[in-house]
mmCIF file of C-alpha atoms in Angstrom:
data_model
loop_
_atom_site.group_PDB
_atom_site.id
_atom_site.type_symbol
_atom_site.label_atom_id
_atom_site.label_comp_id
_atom_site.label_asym_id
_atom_site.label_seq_id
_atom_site.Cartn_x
_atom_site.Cartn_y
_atom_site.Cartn_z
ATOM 1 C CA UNK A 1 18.467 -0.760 -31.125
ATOM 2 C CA UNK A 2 16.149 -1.222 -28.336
ATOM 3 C CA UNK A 3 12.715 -2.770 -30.628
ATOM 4 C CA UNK A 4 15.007 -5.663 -31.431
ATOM 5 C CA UNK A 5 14.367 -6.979 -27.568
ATOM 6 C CA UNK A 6 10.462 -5.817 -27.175
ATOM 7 C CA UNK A 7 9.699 -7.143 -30.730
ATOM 8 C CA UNK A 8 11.206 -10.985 -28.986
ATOM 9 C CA UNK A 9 9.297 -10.540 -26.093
ATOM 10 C CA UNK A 10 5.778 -10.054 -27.754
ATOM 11 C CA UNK A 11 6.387 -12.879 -30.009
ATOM 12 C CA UNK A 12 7.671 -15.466 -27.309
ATOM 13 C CA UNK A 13 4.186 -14.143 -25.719
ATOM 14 C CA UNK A 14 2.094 -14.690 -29.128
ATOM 15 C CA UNK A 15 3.851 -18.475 -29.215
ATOM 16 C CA UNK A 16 2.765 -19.001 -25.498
ATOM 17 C CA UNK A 17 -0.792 -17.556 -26.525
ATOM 18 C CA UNK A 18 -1.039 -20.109 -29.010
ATOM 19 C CA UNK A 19 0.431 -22.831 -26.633
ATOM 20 C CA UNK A 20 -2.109 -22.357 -23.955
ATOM 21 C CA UNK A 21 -5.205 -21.983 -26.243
ATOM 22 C CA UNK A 22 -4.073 -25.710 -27.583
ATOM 23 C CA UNK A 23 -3.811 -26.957 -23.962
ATOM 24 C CA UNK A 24 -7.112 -25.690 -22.754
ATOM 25 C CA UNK A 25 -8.438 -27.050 -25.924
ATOM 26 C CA UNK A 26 -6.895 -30.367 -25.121
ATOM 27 C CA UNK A 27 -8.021 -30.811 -21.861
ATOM 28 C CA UNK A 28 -11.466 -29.758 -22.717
ATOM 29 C CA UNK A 29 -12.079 -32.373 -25.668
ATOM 30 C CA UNK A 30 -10.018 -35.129 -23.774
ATOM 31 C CA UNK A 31 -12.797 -36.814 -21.719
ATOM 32 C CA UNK A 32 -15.082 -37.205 -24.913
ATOM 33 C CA UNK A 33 -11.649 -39.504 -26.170
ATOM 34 C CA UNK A 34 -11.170 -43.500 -25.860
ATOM 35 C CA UNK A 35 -8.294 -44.656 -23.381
ATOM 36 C CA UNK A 36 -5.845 -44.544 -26.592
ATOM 37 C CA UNK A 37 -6.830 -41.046 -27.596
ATOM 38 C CA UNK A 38 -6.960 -39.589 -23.712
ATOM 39 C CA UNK A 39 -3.304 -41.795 -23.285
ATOM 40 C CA UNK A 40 -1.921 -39.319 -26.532
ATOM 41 C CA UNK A 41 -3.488 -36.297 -24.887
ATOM 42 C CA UNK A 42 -1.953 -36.355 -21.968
ATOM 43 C CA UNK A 43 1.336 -36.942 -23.566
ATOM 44 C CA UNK A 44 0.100 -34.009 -25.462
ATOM 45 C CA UNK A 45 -1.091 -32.089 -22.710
ATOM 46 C CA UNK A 46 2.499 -32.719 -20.715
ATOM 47 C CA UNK A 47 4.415 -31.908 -23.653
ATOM 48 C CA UNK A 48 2.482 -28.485 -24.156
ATOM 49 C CA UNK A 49 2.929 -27.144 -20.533
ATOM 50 C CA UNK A 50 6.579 -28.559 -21.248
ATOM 51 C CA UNK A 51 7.081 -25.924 -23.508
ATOM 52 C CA UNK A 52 4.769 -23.299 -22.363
ATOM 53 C CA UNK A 53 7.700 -23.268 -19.341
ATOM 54 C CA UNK A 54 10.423 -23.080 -21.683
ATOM 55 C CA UNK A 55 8.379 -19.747 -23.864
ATOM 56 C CA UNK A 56 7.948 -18.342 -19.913
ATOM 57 C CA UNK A 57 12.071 -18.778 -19.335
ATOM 58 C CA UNK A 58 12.839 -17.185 -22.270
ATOM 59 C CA UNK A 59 10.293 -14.368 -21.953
ATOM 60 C CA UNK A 60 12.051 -14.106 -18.741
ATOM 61 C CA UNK A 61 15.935 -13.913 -20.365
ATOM 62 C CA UNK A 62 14.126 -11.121 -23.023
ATOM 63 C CA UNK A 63 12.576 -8.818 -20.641
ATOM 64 C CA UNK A 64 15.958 -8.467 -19.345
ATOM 65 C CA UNK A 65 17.117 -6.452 -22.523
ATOM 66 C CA UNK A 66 14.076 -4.682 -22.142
ATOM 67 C CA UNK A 67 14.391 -0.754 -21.243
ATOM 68 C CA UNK A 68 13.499 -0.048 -17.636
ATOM 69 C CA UNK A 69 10.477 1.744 -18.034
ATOM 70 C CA UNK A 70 8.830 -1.350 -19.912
ATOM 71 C CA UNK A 71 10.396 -3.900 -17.005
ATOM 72 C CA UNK A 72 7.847 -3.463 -15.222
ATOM 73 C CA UNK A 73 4.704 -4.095 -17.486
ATOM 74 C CA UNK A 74 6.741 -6.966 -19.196
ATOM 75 C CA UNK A 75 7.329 -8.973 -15.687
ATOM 76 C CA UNK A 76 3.390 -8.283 -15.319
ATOM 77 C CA UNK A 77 2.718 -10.064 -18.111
ATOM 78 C CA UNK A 78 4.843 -12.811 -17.265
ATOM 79 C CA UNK A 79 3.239 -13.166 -13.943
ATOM 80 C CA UNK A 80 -0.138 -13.677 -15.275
ATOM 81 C CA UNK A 81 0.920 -16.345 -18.527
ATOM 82 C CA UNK A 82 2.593 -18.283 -15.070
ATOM 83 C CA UNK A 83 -0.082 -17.652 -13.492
ATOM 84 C CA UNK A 84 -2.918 -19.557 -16.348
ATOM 85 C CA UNK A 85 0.166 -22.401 -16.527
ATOM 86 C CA UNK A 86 -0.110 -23.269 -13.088
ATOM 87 C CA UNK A 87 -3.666 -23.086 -13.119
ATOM 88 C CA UNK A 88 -4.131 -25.571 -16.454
ATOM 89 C CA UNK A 89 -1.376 -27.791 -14.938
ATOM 90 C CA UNK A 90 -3.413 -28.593 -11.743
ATOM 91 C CA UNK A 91 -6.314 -28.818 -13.811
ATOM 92 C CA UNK A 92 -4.095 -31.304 -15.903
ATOM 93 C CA UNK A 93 -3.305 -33.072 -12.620
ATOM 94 C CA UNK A 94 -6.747 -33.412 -11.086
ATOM 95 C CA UNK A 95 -7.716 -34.819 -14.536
ATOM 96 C CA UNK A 96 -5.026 -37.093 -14.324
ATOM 97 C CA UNK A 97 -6.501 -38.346 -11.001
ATOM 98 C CA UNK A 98 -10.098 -38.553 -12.375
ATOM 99 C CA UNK A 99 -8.857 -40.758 -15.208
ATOM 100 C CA UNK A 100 -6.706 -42.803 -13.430
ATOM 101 C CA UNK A 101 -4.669 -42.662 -16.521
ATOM 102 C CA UNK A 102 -1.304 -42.814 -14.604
ATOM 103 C CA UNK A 103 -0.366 -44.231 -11.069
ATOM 104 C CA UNK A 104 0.315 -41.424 -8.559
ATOM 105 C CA UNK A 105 4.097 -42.522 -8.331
ATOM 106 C CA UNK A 106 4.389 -41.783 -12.191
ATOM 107 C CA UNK A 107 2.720 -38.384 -11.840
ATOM 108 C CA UNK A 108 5.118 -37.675 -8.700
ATOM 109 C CA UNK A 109 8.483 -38.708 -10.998
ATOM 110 C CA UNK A 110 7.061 -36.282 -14.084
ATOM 111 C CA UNK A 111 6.256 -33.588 -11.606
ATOM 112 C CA UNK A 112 9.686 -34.345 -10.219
ATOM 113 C CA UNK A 113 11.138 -33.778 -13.264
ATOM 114 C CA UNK A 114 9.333 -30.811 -14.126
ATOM 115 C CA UNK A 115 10.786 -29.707 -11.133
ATOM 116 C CA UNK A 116 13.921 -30.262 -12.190
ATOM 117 C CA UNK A 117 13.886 -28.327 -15.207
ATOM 118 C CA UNK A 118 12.334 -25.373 -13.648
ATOM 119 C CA UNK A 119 15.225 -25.375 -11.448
ATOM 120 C CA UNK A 120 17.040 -25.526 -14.261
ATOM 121 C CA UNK A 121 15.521 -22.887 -16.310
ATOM 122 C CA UNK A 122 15.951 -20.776 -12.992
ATOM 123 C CA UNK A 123 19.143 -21.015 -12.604
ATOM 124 C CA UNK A 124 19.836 -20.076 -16.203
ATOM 125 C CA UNK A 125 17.785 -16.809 -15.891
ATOM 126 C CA UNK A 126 19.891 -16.064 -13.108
ATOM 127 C CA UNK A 127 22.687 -16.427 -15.085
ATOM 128 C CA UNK A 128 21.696 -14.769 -17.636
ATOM 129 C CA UNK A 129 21.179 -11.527 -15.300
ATOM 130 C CA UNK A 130 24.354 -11.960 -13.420
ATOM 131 C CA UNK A 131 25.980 -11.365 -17.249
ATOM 132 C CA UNK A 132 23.768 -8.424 -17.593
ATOM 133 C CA UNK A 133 25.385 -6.825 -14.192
ATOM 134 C CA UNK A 134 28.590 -7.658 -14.924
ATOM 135 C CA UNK A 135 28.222 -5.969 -18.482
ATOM 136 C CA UNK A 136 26.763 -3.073 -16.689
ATOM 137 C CA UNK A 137 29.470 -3.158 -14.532
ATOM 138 C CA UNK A 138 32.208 -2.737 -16.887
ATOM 139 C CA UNK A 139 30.831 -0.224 -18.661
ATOM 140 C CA UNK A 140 30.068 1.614 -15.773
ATOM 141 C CA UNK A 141 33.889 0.800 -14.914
ATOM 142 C CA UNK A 142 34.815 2.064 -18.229
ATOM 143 C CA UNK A 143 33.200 4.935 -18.360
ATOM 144 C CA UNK A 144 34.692 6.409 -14.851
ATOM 145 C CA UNK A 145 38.016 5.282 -16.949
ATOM 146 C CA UNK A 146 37.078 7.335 -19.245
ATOM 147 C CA UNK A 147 36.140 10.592 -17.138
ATOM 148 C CA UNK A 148 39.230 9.930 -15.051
ATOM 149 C CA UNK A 149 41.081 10.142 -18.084
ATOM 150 C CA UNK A 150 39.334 13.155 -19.241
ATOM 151 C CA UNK A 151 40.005 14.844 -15.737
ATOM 152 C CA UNK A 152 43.569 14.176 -15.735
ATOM 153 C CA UNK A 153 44.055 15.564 -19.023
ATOM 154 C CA UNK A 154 42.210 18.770 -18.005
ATOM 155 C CA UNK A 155 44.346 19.133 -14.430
ATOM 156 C CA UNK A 156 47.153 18.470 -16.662
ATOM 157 C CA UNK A 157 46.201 21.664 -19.599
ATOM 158 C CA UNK A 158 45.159 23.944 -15.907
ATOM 159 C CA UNK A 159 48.973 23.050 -14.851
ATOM 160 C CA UNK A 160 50.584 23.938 -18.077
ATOM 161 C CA UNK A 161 48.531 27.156 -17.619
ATOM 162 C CA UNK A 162 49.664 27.799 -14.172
ATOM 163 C CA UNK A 163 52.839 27.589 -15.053
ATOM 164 C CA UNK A 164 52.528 29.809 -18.157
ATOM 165 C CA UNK A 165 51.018 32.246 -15.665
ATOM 166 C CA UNK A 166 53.933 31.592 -13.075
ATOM 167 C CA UNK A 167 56.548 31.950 -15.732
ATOM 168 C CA UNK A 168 54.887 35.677 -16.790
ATOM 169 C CA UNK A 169 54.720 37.071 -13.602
ATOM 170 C CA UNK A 170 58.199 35.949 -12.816
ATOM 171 C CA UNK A 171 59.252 37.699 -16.381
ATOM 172 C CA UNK A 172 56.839 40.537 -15.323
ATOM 173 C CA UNK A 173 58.674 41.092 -11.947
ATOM 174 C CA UNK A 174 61.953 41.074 -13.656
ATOM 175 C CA UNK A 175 61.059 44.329 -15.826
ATOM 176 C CA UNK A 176 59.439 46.204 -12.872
ATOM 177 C CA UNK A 177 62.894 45.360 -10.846
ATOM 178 C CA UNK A 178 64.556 46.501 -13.976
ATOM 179 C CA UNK A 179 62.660 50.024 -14.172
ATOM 180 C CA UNK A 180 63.371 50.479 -10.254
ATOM 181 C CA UNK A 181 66.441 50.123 -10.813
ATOM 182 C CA UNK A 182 66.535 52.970 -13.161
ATOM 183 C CA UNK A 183 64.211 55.010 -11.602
ATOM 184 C CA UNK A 184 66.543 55.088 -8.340
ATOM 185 C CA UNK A 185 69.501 55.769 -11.269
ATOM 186 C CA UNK A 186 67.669 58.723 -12.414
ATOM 187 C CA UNK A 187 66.904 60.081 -8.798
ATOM 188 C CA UNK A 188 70.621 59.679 -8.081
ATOM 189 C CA UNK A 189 71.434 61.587 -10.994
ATOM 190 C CA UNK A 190 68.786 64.579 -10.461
ATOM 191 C CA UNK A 191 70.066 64.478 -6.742
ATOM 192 C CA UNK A 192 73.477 65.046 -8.019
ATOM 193 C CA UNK A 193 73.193 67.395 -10.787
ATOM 194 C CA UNK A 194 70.694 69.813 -8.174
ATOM 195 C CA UNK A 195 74.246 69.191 -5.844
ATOM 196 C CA UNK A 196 76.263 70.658 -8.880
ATOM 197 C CA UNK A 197 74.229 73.210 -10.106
ATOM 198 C CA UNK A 198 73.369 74.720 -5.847
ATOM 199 C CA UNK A 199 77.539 74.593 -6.123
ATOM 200 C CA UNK A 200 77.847 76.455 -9.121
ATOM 201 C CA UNK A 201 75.416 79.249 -8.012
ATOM 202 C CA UNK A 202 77.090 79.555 -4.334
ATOM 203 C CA UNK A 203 80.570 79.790 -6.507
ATOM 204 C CA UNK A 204 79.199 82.604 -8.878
ATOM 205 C CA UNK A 205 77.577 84.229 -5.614
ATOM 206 C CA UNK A 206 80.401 83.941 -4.167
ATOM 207 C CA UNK A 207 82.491 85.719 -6.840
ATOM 208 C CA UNK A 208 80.807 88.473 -7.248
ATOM 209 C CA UNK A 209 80.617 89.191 -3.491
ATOM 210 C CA UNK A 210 84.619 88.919 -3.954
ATOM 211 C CA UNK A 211 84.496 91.343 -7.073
ATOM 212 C CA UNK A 212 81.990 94.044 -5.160
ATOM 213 C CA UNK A 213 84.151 94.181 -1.914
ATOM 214 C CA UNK A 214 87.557 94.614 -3.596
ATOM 215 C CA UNK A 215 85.910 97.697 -5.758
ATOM 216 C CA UNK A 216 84.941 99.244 -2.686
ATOM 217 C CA UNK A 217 88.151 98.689 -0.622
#
């Protein structure tokens, strides 16, 4: 799931690769031109670095999908392509001036506009990784649902439990109250029949004291 992201990435970078190598190529050739051939290559030029910033935005939106171990190296690399764009741009710009191919006002309004788009471009990056915390965010969210839930339902087994537990030691107590009750029954009765059988020898005692002393009188 994850080499769906990277695999972007590397080929927005190959396209900007390509990009650059055809601006550096254009600036390099466009002083041996005429004033119609250096007018199309600076169109040409400007239209390049155009979309060399729209490759670096959406490098930018990729890299977000990107694991965070990679991040990193990825923003690297992005750093340094931006870094070669500016670069060829005020190279673009001083050649520009050396030419006088375009009044300064003109090159202020394109630059102006440039602006504008990178401000643009910005602002959907941002965007783009204020979705990515809010996704984050709910599934964060759902997940603490989800232990919550999982919690609950365990409190909720540990109180039928408790009250299994309760419910035996109340049923427990019962039968030892029961056999207490017996036991004192059964003392009682051992009491008594030691009572009865103590009467029974004084009686016979008795008796035969009664039997002895009338023989002898």
């Amino acid at each position: 799931m994850e080499q769906e992201p990277i695999s972007n990435f590397e080929r927005y970078e190959e396209d900007l690769r390509v990009v650059l190598g055809d601006i550096e190529g254009l600036i390099v050739g466009i002083r041996e031109k005429n004033e119609e051939g250096k007018k199309r290559g600076f169109g040409a030029i400007e239209r390049a670095l155009e979309e060399a910033n729209e490759i670096i935005g959406q490098m930018e939106i990729e890299v977000l999908r990107v694991p965070l171990s990679l991040r990193l190296q990825k923003k690297t690399r992005i750093q340094s392509r931006m870094t070669e764009i500016n670069n060829m741009r005020k190279e673009f710009e001083s050649l520009c001036r050396y030419e006088q191919y375009r009044e300064p006002f003109v090159l202020d309004q394109d630059l102006e506009s440039l602006d504008q788009r990178n401000r643009l471009l910005s602002g959907t990056r941002k965007l783009e990784e204020n979705s990515e915390r809010l996704k984050n965010a709910q599934r964060i969210a759902d997940e603490t649902k989800e232990i919550g839930a999982n919690i609950l339902r365990d409190l909720g087994y540990q109180r039928e439990q408790i009250i299994m537990t309760k419910n035996t030691l109340i049923e427990a107590d019962s039968y030892v109250d029961k056999s207490m009750r017996t036991l004192k029954t059964m003392a009682r009765r051992v009491t008594t029949n030691k009572l009865i059988t103590y009467l029974i020898i004084f009686v016979l005692v008795f008796l035969i004291f009664a039997i002895i002393w009338n023989k002898l009188t």
